[in-house]
Coordinates of N, CA and C in Angstrom, one line a residue:
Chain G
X1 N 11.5 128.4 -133.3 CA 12.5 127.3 -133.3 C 13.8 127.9 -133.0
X2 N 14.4 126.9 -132.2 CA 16.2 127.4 -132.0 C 16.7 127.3 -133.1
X3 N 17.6 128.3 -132.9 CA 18.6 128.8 -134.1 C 19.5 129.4 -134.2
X4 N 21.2 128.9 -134.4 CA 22.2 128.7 -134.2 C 22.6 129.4 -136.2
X5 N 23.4 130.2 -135.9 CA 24.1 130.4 -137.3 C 25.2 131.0 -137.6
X6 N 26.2 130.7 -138.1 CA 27.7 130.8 -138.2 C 28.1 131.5 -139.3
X7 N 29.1 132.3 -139.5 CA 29.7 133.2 -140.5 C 31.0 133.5 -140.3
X8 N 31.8 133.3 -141.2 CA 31.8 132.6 -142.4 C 31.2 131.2 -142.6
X9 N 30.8 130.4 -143.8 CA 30.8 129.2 -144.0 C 32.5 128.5 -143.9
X10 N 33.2 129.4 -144.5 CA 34.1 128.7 -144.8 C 35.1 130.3 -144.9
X11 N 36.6 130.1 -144.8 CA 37.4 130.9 -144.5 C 38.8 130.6 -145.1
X12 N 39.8 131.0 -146.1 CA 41.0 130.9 -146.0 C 41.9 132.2 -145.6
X13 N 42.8 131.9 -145.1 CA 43.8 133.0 -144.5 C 45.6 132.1 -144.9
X14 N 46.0 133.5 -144.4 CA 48.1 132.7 -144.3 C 48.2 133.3 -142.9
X15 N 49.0 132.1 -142.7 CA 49.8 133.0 -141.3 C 49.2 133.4 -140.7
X16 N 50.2 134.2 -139.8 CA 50.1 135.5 -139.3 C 48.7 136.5 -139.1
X17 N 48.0 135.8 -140.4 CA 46.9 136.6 -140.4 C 45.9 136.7 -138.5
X18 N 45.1 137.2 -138.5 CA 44.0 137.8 -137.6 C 42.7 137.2 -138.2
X19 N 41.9 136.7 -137.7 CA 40.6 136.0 -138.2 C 39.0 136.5 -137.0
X20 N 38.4 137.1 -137.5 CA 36.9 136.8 -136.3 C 35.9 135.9 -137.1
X21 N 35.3 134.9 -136.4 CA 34.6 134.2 -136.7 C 33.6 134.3 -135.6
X22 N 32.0 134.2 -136.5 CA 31.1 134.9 -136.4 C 29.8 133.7 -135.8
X23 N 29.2 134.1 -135.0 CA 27.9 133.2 -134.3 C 26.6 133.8 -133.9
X24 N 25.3 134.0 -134.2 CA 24.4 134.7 -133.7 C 23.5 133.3 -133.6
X25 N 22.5 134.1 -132.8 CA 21.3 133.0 -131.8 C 20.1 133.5 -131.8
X26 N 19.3 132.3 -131.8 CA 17.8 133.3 -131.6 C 17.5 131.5 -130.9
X27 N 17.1 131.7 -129.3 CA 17.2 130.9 -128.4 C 16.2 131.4 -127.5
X28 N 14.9 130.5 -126.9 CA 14.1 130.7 -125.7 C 15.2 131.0 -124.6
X29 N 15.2 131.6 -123.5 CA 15.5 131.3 -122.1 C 17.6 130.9 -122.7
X30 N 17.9 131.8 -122.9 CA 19.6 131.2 -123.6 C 20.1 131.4 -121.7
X31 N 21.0 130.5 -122.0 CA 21.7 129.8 -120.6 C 22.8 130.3 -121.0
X32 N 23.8 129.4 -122.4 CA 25.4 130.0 -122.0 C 25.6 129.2 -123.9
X33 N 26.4 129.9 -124.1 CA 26.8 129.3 -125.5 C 28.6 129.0 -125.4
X34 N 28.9 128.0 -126.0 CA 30.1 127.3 -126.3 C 30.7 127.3 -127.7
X35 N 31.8 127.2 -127.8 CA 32.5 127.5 -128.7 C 33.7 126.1 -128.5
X36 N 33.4 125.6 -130.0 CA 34.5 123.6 -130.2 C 35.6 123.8 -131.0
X37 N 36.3 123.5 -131.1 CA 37.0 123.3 -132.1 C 37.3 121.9 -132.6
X38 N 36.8 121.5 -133.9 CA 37.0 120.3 -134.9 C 37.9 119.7 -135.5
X39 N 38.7 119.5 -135.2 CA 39.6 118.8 -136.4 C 39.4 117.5 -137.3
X40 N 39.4 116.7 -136.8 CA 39.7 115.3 -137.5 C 38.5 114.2 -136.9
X41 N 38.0 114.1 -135.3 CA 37.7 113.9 -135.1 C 36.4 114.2 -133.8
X42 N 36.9 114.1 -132.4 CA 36.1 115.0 -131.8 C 36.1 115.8 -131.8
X43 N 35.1 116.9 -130.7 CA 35.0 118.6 -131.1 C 35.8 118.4 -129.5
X44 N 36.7 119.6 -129.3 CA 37.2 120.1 -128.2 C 36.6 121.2 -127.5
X45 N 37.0 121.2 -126.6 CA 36.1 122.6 -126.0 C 36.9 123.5 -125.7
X46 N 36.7 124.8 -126.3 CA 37.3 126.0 -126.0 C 37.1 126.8 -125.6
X47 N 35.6 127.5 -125.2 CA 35.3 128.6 -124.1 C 33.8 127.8 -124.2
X48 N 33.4 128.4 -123.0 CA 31.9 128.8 -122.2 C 31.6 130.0 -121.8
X49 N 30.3 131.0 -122.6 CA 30.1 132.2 -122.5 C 28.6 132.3 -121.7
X50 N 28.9 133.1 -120.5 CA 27.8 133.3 -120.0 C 27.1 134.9 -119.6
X51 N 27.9 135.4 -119.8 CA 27.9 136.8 -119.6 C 28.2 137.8 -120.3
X52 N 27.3 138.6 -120.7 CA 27.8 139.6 -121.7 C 29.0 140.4 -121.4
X53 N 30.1 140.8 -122.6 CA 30.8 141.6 -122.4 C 32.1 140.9 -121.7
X54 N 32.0 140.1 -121.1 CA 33.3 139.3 -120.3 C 34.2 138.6 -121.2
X55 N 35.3 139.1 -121.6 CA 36.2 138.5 -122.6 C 37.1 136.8 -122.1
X56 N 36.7 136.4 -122.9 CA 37.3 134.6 -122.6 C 38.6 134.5 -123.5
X57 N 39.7 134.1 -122.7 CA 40.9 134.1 -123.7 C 41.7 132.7 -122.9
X58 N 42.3 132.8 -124.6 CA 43.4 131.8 -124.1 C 44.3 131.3 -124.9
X59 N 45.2 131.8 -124.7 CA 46.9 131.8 -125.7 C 46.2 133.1 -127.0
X60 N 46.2 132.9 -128.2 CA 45.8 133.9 -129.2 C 44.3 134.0 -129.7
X61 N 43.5 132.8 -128.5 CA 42.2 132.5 -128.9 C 41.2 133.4 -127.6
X62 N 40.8 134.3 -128.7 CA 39.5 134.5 -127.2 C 38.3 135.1 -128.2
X63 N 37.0 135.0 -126.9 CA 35.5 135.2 -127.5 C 35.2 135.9 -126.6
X64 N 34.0 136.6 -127.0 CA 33.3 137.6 -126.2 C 31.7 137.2 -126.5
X65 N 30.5 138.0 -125.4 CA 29.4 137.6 -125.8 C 28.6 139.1 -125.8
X66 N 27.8 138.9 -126.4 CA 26.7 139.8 -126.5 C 24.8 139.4 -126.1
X67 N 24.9 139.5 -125.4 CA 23.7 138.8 -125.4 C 22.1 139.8 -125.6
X68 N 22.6 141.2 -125.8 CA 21.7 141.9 -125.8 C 21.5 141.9 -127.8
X69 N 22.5 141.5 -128.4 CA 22.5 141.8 -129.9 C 22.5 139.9 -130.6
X70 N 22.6 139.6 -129.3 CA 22.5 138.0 -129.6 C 23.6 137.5 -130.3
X71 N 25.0 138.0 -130.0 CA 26.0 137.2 -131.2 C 27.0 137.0 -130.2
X72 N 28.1 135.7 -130.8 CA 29.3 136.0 -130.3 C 30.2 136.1 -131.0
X73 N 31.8 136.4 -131.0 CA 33.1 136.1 -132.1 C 33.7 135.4 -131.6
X74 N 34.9 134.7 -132.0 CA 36.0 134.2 -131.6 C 37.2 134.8 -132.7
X75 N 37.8 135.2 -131.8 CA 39.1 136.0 -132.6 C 40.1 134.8 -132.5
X76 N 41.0 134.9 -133.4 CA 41.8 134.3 -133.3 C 43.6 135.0 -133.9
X77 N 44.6 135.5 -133.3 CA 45.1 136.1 -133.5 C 46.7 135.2 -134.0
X78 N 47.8 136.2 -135.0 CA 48.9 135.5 -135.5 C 48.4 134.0 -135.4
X79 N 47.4 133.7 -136.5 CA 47.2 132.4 -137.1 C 48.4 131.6 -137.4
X80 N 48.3 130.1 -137.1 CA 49.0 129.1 -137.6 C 48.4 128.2 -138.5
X81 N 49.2 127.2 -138.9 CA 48.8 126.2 -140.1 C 48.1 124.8 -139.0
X82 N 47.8 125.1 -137.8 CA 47.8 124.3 -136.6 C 46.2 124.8 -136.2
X83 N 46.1 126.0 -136.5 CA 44.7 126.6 -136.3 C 43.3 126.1 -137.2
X84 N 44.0 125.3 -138.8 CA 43.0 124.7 -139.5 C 41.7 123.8 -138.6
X85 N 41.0 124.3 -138.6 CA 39.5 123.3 -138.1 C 38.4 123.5 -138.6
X86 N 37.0 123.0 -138.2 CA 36.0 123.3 -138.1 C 35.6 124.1 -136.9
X87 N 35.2 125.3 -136.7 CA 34.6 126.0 -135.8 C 33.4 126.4 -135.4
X88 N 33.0 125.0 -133.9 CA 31.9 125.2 -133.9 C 31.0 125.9 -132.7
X89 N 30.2 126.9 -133.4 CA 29.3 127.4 -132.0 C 28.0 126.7 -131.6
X90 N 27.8 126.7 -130.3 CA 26.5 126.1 -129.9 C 26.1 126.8 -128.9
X91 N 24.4 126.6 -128.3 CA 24.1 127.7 -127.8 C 23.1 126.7 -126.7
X92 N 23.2 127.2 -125.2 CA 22.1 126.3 -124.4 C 20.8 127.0 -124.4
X93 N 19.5 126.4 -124.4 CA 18.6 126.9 -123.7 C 18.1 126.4 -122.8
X94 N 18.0 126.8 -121.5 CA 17.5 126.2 -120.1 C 16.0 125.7 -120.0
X95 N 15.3 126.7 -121.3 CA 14.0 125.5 -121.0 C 14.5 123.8 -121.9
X96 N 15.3 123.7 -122.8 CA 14.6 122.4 -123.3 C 15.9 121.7 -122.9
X97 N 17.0 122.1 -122.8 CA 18.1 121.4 -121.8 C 19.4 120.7 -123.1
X98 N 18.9 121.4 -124.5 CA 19.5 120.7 -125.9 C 20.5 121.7 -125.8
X99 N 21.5 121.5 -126.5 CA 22.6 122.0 -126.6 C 22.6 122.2 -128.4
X100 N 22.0 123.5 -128.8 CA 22.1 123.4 -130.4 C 23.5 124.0 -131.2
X101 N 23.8 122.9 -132.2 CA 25.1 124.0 -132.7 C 24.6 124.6 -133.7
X102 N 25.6 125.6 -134.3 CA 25.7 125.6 -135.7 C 26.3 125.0 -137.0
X103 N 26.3 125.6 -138.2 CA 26.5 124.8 -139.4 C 28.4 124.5 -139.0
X104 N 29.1 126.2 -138.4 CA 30.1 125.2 -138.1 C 31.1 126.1 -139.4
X105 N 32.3 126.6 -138.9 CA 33.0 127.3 -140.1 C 34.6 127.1 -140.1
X106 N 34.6 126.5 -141.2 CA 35.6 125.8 -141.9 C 36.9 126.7 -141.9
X107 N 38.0 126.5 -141.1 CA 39.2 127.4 -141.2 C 40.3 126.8 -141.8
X108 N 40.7 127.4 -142.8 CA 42.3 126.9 -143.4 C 43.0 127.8 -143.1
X109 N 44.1 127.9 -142.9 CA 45.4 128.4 -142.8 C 46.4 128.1 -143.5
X110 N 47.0 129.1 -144.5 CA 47.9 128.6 -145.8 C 49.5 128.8 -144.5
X111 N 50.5 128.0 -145.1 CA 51.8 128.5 -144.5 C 51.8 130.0 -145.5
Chain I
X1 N 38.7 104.7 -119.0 CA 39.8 105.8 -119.7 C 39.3 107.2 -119.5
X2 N 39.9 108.2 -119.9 CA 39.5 109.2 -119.0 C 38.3 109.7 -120.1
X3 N 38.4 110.1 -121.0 CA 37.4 110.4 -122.3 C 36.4 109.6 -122.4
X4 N 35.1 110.0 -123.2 CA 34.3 109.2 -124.0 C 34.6 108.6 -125.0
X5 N 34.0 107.1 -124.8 CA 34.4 106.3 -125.5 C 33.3 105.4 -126.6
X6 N 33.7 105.7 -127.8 CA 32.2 105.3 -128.5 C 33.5 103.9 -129.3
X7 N 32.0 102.8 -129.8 CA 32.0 102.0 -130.5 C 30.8 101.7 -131.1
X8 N 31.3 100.6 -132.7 CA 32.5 100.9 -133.1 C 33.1 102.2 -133.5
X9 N 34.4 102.1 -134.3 CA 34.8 103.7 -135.0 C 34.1 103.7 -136.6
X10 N 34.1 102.3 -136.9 CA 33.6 102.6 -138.3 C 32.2 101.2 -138.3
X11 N 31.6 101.3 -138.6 CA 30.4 100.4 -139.0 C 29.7 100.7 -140.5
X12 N 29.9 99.9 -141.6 CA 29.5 99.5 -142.8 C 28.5 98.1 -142.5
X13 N 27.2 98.8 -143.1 CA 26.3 98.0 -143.2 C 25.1 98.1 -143.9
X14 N 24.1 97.0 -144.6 CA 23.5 96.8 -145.9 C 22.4 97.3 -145.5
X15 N 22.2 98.5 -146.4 CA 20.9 98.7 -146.3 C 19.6 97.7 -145.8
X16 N 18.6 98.2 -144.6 CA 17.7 97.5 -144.2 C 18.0 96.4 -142.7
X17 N 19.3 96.1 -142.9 CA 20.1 96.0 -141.4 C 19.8 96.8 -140.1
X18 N 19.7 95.9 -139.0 CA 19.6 97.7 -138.1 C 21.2 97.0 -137.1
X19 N 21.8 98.3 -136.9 CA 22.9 99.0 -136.1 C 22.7 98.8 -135.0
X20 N 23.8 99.4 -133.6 CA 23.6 99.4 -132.4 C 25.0 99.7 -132.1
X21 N 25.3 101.4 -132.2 CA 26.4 102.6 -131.5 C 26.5 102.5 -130.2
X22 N 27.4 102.5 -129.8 CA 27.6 102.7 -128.0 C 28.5 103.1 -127.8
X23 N 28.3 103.8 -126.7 CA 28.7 105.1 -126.0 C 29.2 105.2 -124.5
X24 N 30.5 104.8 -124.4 CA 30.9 104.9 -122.7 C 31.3 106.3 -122.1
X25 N 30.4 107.0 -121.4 CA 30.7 108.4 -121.2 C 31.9 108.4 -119.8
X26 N 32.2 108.9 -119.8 CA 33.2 109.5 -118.7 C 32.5 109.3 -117.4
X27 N 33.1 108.6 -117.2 CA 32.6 108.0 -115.3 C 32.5 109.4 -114.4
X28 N 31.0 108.9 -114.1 CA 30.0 109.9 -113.2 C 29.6 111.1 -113.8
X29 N 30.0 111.7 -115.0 CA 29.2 112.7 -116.2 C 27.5 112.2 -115.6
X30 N 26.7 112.9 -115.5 CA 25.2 112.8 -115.1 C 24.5 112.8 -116.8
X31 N 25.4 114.1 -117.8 CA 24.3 114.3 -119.0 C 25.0 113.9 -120.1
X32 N 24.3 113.2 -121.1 CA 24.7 112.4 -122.1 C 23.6 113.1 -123.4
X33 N 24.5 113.3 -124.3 CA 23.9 113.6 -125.5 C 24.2 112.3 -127.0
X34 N 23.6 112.5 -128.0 CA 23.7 111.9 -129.2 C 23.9 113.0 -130.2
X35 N 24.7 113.0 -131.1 CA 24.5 114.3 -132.6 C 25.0 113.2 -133.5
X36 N 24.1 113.7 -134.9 CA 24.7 112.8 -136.3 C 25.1 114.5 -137.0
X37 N 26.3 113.7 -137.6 CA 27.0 115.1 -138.6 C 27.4 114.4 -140.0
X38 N 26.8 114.9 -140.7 CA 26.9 114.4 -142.1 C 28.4 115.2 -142.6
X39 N 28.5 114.8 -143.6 CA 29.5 115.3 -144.4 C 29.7 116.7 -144.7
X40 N 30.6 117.6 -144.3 CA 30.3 119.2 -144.2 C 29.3 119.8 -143.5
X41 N 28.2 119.3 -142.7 CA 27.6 119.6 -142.0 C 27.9 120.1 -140.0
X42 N 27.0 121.0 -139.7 CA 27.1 120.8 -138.3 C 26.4 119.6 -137.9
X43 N 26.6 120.0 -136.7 CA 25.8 118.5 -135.6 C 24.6 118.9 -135.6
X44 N 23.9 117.8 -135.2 CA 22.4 117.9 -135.5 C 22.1 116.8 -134.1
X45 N 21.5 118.0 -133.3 CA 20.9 117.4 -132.1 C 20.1 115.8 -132.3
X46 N 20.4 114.7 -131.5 CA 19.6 113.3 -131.4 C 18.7 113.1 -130.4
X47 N 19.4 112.8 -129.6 CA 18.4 112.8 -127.9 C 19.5 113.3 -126.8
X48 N 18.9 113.5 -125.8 CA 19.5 113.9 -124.5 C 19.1 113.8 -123.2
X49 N 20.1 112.6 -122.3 CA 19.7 112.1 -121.3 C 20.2 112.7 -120.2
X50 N 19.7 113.3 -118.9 CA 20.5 114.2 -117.8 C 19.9 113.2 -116.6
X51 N 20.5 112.6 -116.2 CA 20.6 111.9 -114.9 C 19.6 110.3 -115.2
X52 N 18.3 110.7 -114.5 CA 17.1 110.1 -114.1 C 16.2 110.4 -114.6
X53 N 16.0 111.7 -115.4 CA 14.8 111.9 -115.9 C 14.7 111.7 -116.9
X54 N 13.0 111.6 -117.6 CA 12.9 111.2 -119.0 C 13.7 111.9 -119.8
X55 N 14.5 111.0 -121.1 CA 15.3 111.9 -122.1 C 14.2 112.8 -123.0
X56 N 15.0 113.6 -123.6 CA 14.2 114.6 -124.6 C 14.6 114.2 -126.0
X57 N 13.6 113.2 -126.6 CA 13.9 112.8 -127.8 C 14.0 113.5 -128.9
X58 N 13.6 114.8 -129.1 CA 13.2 115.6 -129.9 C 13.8 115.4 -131.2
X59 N 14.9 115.0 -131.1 CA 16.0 115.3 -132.7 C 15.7 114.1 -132.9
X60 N 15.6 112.8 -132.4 CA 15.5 111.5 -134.0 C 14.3 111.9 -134.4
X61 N 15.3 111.8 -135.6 CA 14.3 111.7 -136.9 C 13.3 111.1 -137.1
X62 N 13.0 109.4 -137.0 CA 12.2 109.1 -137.3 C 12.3 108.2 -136.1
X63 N 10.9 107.5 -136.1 CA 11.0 106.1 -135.2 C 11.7 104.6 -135.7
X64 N 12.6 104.8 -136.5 CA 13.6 104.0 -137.2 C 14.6 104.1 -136.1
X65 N 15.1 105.0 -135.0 CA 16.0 105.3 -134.3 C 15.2 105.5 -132.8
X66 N 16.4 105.3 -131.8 CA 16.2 105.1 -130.2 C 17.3 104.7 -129.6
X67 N 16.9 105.1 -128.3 CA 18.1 104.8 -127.8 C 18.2 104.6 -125.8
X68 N 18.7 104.3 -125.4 CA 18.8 104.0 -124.0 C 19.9 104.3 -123.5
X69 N 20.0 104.5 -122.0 CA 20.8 104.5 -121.0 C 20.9 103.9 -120.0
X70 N 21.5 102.6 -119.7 CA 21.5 101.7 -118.6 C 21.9 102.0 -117.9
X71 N 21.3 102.1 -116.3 CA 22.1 102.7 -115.1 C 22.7 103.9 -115.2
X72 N 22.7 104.8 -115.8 CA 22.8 106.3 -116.1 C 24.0 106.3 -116.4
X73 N 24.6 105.0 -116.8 CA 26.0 105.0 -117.4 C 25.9 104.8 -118.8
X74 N 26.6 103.7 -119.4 CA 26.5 103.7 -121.3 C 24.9 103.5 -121.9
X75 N 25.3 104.3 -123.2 CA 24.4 104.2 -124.1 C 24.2 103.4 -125.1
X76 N 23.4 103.1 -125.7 CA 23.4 102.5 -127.3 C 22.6 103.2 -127.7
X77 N 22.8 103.9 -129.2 CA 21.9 104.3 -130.0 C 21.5 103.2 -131.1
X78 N 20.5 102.8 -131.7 CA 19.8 101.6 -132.5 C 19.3 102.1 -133.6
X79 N 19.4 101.9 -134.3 CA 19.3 102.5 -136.2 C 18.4 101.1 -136.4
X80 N 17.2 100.9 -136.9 CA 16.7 99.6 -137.6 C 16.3 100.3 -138.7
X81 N 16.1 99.0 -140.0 CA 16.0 99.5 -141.2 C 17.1 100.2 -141.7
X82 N 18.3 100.4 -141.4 CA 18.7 101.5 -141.7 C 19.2 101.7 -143.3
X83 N 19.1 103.3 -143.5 CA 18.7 103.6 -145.0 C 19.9 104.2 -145.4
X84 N 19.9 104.7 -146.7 CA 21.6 105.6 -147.0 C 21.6 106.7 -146.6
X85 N 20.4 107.3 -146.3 CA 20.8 109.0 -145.7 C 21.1 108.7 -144.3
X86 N 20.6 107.6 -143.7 CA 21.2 107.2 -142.1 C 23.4 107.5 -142.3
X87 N 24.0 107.7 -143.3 CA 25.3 107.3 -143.3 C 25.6 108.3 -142.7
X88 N 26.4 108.7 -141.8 CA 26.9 109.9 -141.2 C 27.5 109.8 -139.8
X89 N 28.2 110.4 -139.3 CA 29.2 110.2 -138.0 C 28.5 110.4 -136.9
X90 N 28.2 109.4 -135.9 CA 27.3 109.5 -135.0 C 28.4 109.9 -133.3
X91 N 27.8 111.1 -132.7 CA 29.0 111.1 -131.8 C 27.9 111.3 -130.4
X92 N 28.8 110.9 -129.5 CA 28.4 110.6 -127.7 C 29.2 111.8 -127.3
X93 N 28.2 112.7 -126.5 CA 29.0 113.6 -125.8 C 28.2 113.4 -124.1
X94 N 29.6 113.8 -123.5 CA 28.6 113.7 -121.7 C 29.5 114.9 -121.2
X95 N 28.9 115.7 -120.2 CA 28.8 116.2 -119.3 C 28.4 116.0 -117.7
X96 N 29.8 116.7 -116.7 CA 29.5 116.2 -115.8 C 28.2 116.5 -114.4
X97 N 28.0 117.9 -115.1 CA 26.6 118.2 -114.8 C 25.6 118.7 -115.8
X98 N 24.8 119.3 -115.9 CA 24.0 120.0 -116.7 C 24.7 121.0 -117.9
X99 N 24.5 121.2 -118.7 CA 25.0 121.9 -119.4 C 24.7 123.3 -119.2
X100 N 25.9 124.3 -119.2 CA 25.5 125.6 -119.4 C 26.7 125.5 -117.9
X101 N 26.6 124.4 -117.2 CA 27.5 124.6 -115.8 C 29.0 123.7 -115.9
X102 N 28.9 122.7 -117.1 CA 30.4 122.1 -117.5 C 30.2 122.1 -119.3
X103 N 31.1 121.8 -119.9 CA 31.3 121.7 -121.0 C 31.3 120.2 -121.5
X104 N 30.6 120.5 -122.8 CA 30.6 118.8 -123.3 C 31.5 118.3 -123.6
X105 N 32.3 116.8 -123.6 CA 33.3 116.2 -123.8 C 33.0 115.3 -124.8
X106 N 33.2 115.4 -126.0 CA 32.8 114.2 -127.1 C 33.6 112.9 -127.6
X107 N 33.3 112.0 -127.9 CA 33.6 110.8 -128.2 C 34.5 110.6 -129.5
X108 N 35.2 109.8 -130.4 CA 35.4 110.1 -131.7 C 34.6 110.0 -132.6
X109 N 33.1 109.4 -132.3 CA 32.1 109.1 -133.0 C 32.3 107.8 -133.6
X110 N 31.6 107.4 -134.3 CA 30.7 106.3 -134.9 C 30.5 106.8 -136.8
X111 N 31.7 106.3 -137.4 CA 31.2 107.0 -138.7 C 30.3 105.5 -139.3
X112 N 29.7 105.6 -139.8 CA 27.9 104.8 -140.2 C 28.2 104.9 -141.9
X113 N 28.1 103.4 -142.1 CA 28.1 103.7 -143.8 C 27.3 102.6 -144.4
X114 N 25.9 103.1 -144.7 CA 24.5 102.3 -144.9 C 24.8 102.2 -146.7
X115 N 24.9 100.7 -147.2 CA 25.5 100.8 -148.5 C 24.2 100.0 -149.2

């Protein structure tokens, strides 16, 4: 069965702080995995990983993939109080065409 | 509008009632998904429609749930019977091609409260 899994559950930091948040997969035929970010209501989209090793960035947010160890991170660097979400990974497989996420990891950010 | 657009935002209704969520995806998106997310939970796959072909039902739960796509544009998802663990935020996401080649665009959802 597909299977999507996230680490931390849940996360507090301040500031400034540096954060990696964690996603591994165990997927038939894996296509490309995504990374959302949550807040209040819809999920937004913040990277699409297809290739191992190719770093995806943008502003203090970037992910990388592994696809031979099956995980990916999303770093997130000089954290803000703006950074609080739910962080979600999801992973494609090309045979069943579902897009699975994970449980999804809870980020606060103290000022 | 340029986003997916779901209705209603909130739907309260008596146990054993059946529902009916709908979902206007983003004009010309080909693939349309459903997820229910409970309270602290991730999303949890529903069905998934890509163009013309048969959808992949796999995630409803039970046969209490279904759902359709008219003209490969909006959806309704249909809850009958619906029970208290049915309560949970029901969201529309579409893509404008296949996934894995655009990213999903999601709806604000449908929060569901079976009382």
């Amino acid at each position: 069965e597909d299977k999507v899994v996230q680490s931390p559950l849940s996360l507090v930091v301040h500031e400034g702080d540096t954060v990696t948040l964690n996603c591994s997969y165990e997927v038939t035929n894996f296509r490309s995995l995504l990374w959302y970010k949550q807040e209040k209501k819809a999920p937004t989209f913040l990277f699409m990983l297809t290739s191992s090793g190719i770093e995806k960035k943008s502003g203090r947010l970037s992910s990388i993939l592994d696809k031979k160890e099956l995980f990916s991170i999303l770093n997130i660097t000089a954290t803000q109080t703006g950074d609080s979400a739910v962080y979600l990974c999801a992973v494609l497989s090309s045979n069943t065409g579902k897009l699975i996420f994970g449980q999804g990891t809870t980020l606060q950010v103290k000022p | 509008g340029a986003g997916v657009s779901q209705s209603p935002s909130n739907k309260v209704t008596e146990k054993g009632k059946d529902v009916e969520l709908r979902c206007d995806p983003i004009s010309g998106h080909t693939a349309l998904y459903w997820y229910r997310q409970s309270l602290g939970q991730g999303l949890e796959f529903l069905i998934y429609f890509q163009g013309n072909s048969a959808p992949d039902k796999s995630g409803l739960p039970s046969d209490r749930f279904s759902a359709e796509r008219t003209g490969g544009s909006v959806s309704t998802l249909t809850i009958q019977r619906t029970q208290q663990e049915d309560s949970a935020v029901y969201l529309c996401a579409s893509s404008l091609d296949s996934p894995g080649r655009s990213p999903l665009h999601f709806g604000n959802g449908t929060r569901l409260t079976v009382t």
